[in-house]
Short mmCIF file of C-alpha atoms (C1' of nucleotides) in Angstrom, two decimals:
data_model
loop_
_atom_site.label_atom_id
_atom_site.label_comp_id
_atom_site.label_asym_id
_atom_site.label_seq_id
_atom_site.Cartn_x
_atom_site.Cartn_y
_atom_site.Cartn_z
CA MET A 1 -14.09 26.91 -20.48
CA ASN A 2 -12.12 26.61 -23.58
CA VAL A 3 -12.14 24.48 -26.64
CA LEU A 4 -8.54 25.04 -27.56
CA ASP A 5 -7.57 21.90 -29.35
CA LEU A 6 -3.95 21.20 -28.56
CA ALA A 7 -3.90 17.55 -29.55
CA HIS A 8 -2.24 18.19 -32.89
CA PRO A 9 1.32 18.70 -34.11
CA ALA A 10 2.93 21.94 -32.98
CA GLU A 11 2.99 23.49 -36.44
CA GLU A 12 -0.77 23.09 -36.66
CA VAL A 13 -1.50 24.38 -33.19
CA ALA A 14 0.97 27.29 -33.23
CA PRO A 15 -1.08 29.59 -35.51
CA LYS A 16 -4.25 28.78 -33.57
CA LEU A 17 -2.65 29.96 -30.36
CA LEU A 18 -2.33 33.49 -31.69
CA GLY A 19 -4.80 35.57 -29.76
CA ALA A 20 -5.12 33.01 -26.98
CA VAL A 21 -4.60 34.33 -23.48
CA LEU A 22 -2.12 33.16 -20.87
CA THR A 23 -3.03 34.11 -17.32
CA HIS A 24 -0.95 33.81 -14.18
CA GLU A 25 -2.59 34.41 -10.83
CA THR A 26 -0.42 35.04 -7.80
CA SER A 27 -0.84 36.62 -4.42
CA GLU A 28 0.52 39.82 -5.93
CA GLY A 29 -2.15 39.94 -8.57
CA THR A 30 -3.05 38.65 -11.97
CA VAL A 31 -1.31 39.22 -15.27
CA SER A 32 -2.84 38.16 -18.58
CA ILE A 33 -1.15 38.20 -21.95
CA ALA A 34 -2.68 37.75 -25.38
CA ILE A 35 -0.27 35.74 -27.52
CA THR A 36 0.95 37.52 -30.66
CA GLU A 37 3.87 35.35 -31.72
CA THR A 38 4.60 31.63 -31.54
CA GLU A 39 7.06 29.09 -32.88
CA ALA A 40 6.48 25.39 -33.46
CA TYR A 41 8.97 22.78 -32.32
CA SER A 42 8.62 19.07 -32.82
CA GLY A 43 10.66 16.10 -31.76
CA ALA A 44 13.01 13.78 -33.58
CA ALA A 45 12.32 15.39 -36.95
CA ASP A 46 13.28 18.88 -35.83
CA PRO A 47 17.02 19.58 -35.41
CA ALA A 48 16.29 22.81 -33.54
CA SER A 49 14.07 21.17 -30.96
CA HIS A 50 15.27 20.37 -27.48
CA ALA A 51 13.68 16.97 -28.01
CA TYR A 52 15.67 16.25 -31.18
CA ARG A 53 18.03 13.86 -29.44
CA GLY A 54 15.32 12.07 -27.57
CA ARG A 55 13.85 12.27 -24.14
CA THR A 56 15.97 13.76 -21.36
CA PRO A 57 15.10 14.93 -17.85
CA ARG A 58 14.83 18.52 -19.06
CA ASN A 59 12.58 18.04 -22.05
CA ALA A 60 10.44 15.25 -20.61
CA VAL A 61 7.45 17.58 -20.39
CA MET A 62 7.52 17.99 -24.17
CA PHE A 63 6.79 14.28 -24.48
CA GLY A 64 3.88 14.46 -22.10
CA PRO A 65 0.22 15.22 -22.71
CA ALA A 66 -0.87 18.40 -24.46
CA GLY A 67 -1.78 21.41 -22.41
CA HIS A 68 1.15 21.27 -20.04
CA MET A 69 3.78 23.98 -19.91
CA TYR A 70 7.45 23.34 -20.64
CA VAL A 71 9.70 25.96 -19.07
CA TYR A 72 13.43 26.07 -19.59
CA ARG A 73 16.27 28.43 -18.82
CA SER A 74 18.05 30.12 -21.65
CA HIS A 75 21.56 31.52 -21.43
CA GLY A 76 21.52 31.27 -17.69
CA LEU A 77 19.23 34.27 -17.32
CA HIS A 78 15.96 33.97 -19.12
CA TRP A 79 12.95 31.71 -18.82
CA CYS A 80 11.11 30.55 -21.91
CA ALA A 81 7.65 29.02 -21.90
CA ASN A 82 6.28 26.41 -24.28
CA ILE A 83 2.81 24.97 -24.56
CA VAL A 84 2.96 21.23 -25.09
CA THR A 85 0.82 19.96 -27.94
CA GLY A 86 0.17 16.73 -29.79
CA THR A 87 -0.04 13.23 -28.40
CA ASP A 88 1.22 11.92 -25.10
CA GLY A 89 4.53 10.19 -25.82
CA ILE A 90 5.47 12.29 -28.84
CA ALA A 91 7.50 15.47 -28.41
CA SER A 92 5.77 18.57 -29.72
CA ALA A 93 5.51 22.06 -28.30
CA VAL A 94 4.84 25.66 -29.18
CA LEU A 95 7.20 28.34 -27.93
CA VAL A 96 5.39 31.47 -26.83
CA ARG A 97 7.63 34.25 -28.11
CA ALA A 98 5.63 37.40 -27.54
CA GLY A 99 2.35 38.78 -26.33
CA ARG A 100 0.38 41.83 -25.39
CA VAL A 101 -0.43 42.53 -21.76
CA VAL A 102 -4.19 42.71 -21.44
CA GLU A 103 -4.49 42.58 -17.67
CA GLY A 104 -2.24 43.53 -14.79
CA GLU A 105 0.02 45.85 -16.72
CA ASP A 106 1.19 47.57 -13.55
CA LEU A 107 2.34 44.31 -12.04
CA ALA A 108 3.98 43.29 -15.29
CA ARG A 109 5.87 46.56 -15.43
CA GLU A 110 6.93 46.11 -11.85
CA ARG A 111 8.35 42.69 -12.66
CA ARG A 112 10.20 44.06 -15.65
CA GLY A 113 11.73 46.71 -13.46
CA ALA A 114 10.31 50.00 -14.74
CA LYS A 115 11.71 51.62 -17.84
CA VAL A 116 9.81 49.18 -19.98
CA GLU A 117 6.20 49.60 -20.95
CA GLY A 118 3.61 49.01 -23.60
CA PRO A 119 4.46 46.56 -26.34
CA ARG A 120 7.88 45.87 -24.89
CA LEU A 121 6.54 44.35 -21.69
CA ALA A 122 6.19 40.91 -23.25
CA ARG A 123 8.24 41.12 -26.43
CA GLY A 124 10.53 38.12 -26.66
CA PRO A 125 10.24 34.81 -24.82
CA GLY A 126 12.37 35.85 -21.86
CA ASN A 127 10.54 39.11 -21.38
CA LEU A 128 7.18 37.45 -21.68
CA CYS A 129 7.99 35.03 -18.89
CA ARG A 130 9.26 37.81 -16.69
CA ALA A 131 6.13 39.86 -17.22
CA LEU A 132 3.98 36.86 -16.40
CA GLY A 133 6.14 35.81 -13.49
CA ILE A 134 6.84 32.37 -14.92
CA THR A 135 9.88 30.45 -13.67
CA ALA A 136 11.14 26.89 -13.45
CA GLU A 137 8.63 26.08 -10.75
CA HIS A 138 5.94 26.23 -13.39
CA ASN A 139 7.58 23.59 -15.54
CA GLY A 140 5.05 20.83 -16.13
CA THR A 141 2.07 22.89 -15.01
CA ASP A 142 -1.24 21.86 -16.54
CA LEU A 143 -2.56 24.95 -18.28
CA LEU A 144 -6.02 23.50 -18.63
CA ALA A 145 -6.47 22.59 -14.98
CA GLY A 146 -7.09 26.05 -13.60
CA ALA A 147 -4.76 28.13 -11.44
CA PRO A 148 -2.14 29.31 -11.15
CA VAL A 149 -1.32 29.45 -14.85
CA THR A 150 -4.07 28.99 -17.39
CA LEU A 151 -4.54 29.13 -21.12
CA SER A 152 -7.83 30.36 -22.48
CA GLU A 153 -9.33 31.56 -25.69
CA GLY A 154 -9.01 35.25 -26.37
CA GLU A 155 -10.55 37.44 -28.95
CA PRO A 156 -10.70 35.73 -32.34
CA VAL A 157 -7.90 36.58 -34.71
CA SER A 158 -8.66 36.95 -38.37
CA GLU A 159 -6.60 34.53 -40.40
CA GLY A 160 -5.68 37.31 -42.76
CA LEU A 161 -3.47 38.83 -40.09
CA ILE A 162 -1.45 35.70 -39.48
CA ARG A 163 2.02 35.68 -40.99
CA ILE A 164 4.45 32.79 -41.30
CA GLY A 165 8.20 33.17 -41.23
CA PRO A 166 11.53 31.66 -40.25
CA ARG A 167 12.23 30.87 -36.63
CA VAL A 168 14.22 33.35 -34.61
CA GLY A 169 17.59 32.78 -33.02
CA VAL A 170 17.88 29.04 -33.56
CA SER A 171 21.21 27.69 -34.74
CA LYS A 172 19.76 24.80 -36.70
CA ALA A 173 16.92 24.59 -39.19
CA HIS A 174 16.46 28.32 -38.76
CA ASP A 175 14.78 28.63 -42.12
CA TRP A 176 11.90 26.38 -41.30
CA GLN A 177 8.70 28.33 -41.70
CA HIS A 178 7.53 27.46 -38.23
CA ARG A 179 7.08 30.90 -36.76
CA PHE A 180 3.65 32.46 -36.63
CA TYR A 181 2.84 36.05 -35.76
CA LEU A 182 0.29 38.79 -36.18
CA ALA A 183 1.01 41.18 -39.01
CA GLY A 184 2.05 44.62 -37.91
CA ASP A 185 1.78 43.88 -34.22
CA PRO A 186 4.23 46.01 -32.23
CA THR A 187 4.81 43.24 -29.70
CA VAL A 188 6.34 40.85 -32.22
CA SER A 189 10.10 40.35 -31.93
CA ALA A 190 12.33 41.44 -34.75
CA TYR A 191 13.76 38.61 -36.77
CA ARG A 192 17.27 37.71 -35.82
CA LEU A 193 19.41 34.91 -37.14
CA SER A 194 21.34 33.01 -34.53
CA PRO A 195 25.03 33.98 -34.43
CA ARG A 196 25.81 30.29 -34.52
CA ALA A 197 23.57 29.42 -37.41
CA LYS A 198 25.19 27.16 -39.91
CA PRO A 199 25.65 28.98 -43.22
CA SER A 200 24.06 26.24 -45.25
CA ALA A 201 21.49 24.66 -43.00
CA GLY A 202 18.99 22.54 -44.81
CA ALA A 203 15.51 22.94 -46.18
"C1'" DT B 1 34.20 14.61 -14.27
"C1'" DC B 2 34.86 18.29 -17.69
"C1'" DA B 3 34.06 21.58 -21.36
"C1'" DA B 4 30.96 23.36 -24.84
"C1'" DT B 5 26.59 25.16 -26.00
"C1'" DG B 6 22.26 27.85 -26.27
"C1'" DA B 7 14.63 28.52 -28.83
"C1'" DT B 8 17.96 35.71 -25.18
"C1'" DG B 9 18.05 40.46 -23.87
"C1'" DG B 10 20.20 44.70 -22.69
"C1'" DG B 11 23.67 47.91 -22.98
"C1'" DC B 12 27.48 50.01 -25.27
"C1'" DT B 13 30.02 51.49 -29.57
"C1'" DG C 1 25.32 46.35 -34.99
"C1'" DC C 2 28.23 43.87 -31.75
"C1'" DC C 3 29.37 42.09 -27.36
"C1'" DC C 4 28.61 40.04 -23.10
"C1'" DA C 5 26.41 38.06 -18.80
"C1'" DT C 6 25.54 33.51 -16.78
"C1'" DC C 7 24.20 28.46 -15.78
"C1'" DA C 8 21.58 24.19 -16.55
"C1'" DT C 9 21.89 20.59 -19.61
"C1'" DT C 10 24.36 17.67 -22.59
"C1'" DG C 11 27.71 14.64 -24.69
"C1'" DA C 12 32.23 13.15 -24.60
"C1'" DA C 13 36.57 11.63 -22.12
#
DNA sequence: TCAATGATGGGCT
DNA sequence: GCCCATCATTGAA
């Protein structure tokens, strides 16, 4: 059903995931989101990665086979979803930061609790997960195995629209050019430097 | 066992 | 633009 090739390092896969579609089917209905913004995280070589200090119970999924979903809780409130890439045994994942709701907008709006609509429904990793209805129970889910959460190819994205920039909100290695997004897309999060970012972080 | 930290988002000033 | 909620995970004592 899809030929998405995830068996490569995150920074190679991240731009290819732009335009891909994440779908979550529940008894309430189906919500699909076309990805508009991603960030690449690797393992031991990436100070900003959860896997930087090696394998732990939380980040174990990142070390697993490509195509699985790594979900973690941020700041006690928000869920963030990653798509695991690369080789089994080596940490590598792509954070899905933003997307455009292409199916089930009513349900997505309901989950977000009214007020929000349009591009804001899935802008930012936490919002995206809420719109999709993704929580910790989906940690480790195989996105290529069918329901409930699946990743599939969407409409092709022209490479000319893809932009590369610094990662958002990370306190380390924030200037790595590992963030990929679609130029001019209203669903892309505004760049924000982490409050805790070291003034002179490397490279 | 304890204290610090964070790949955020929303609301207030 | 700044501040704050809120908790699992982590690393140190």
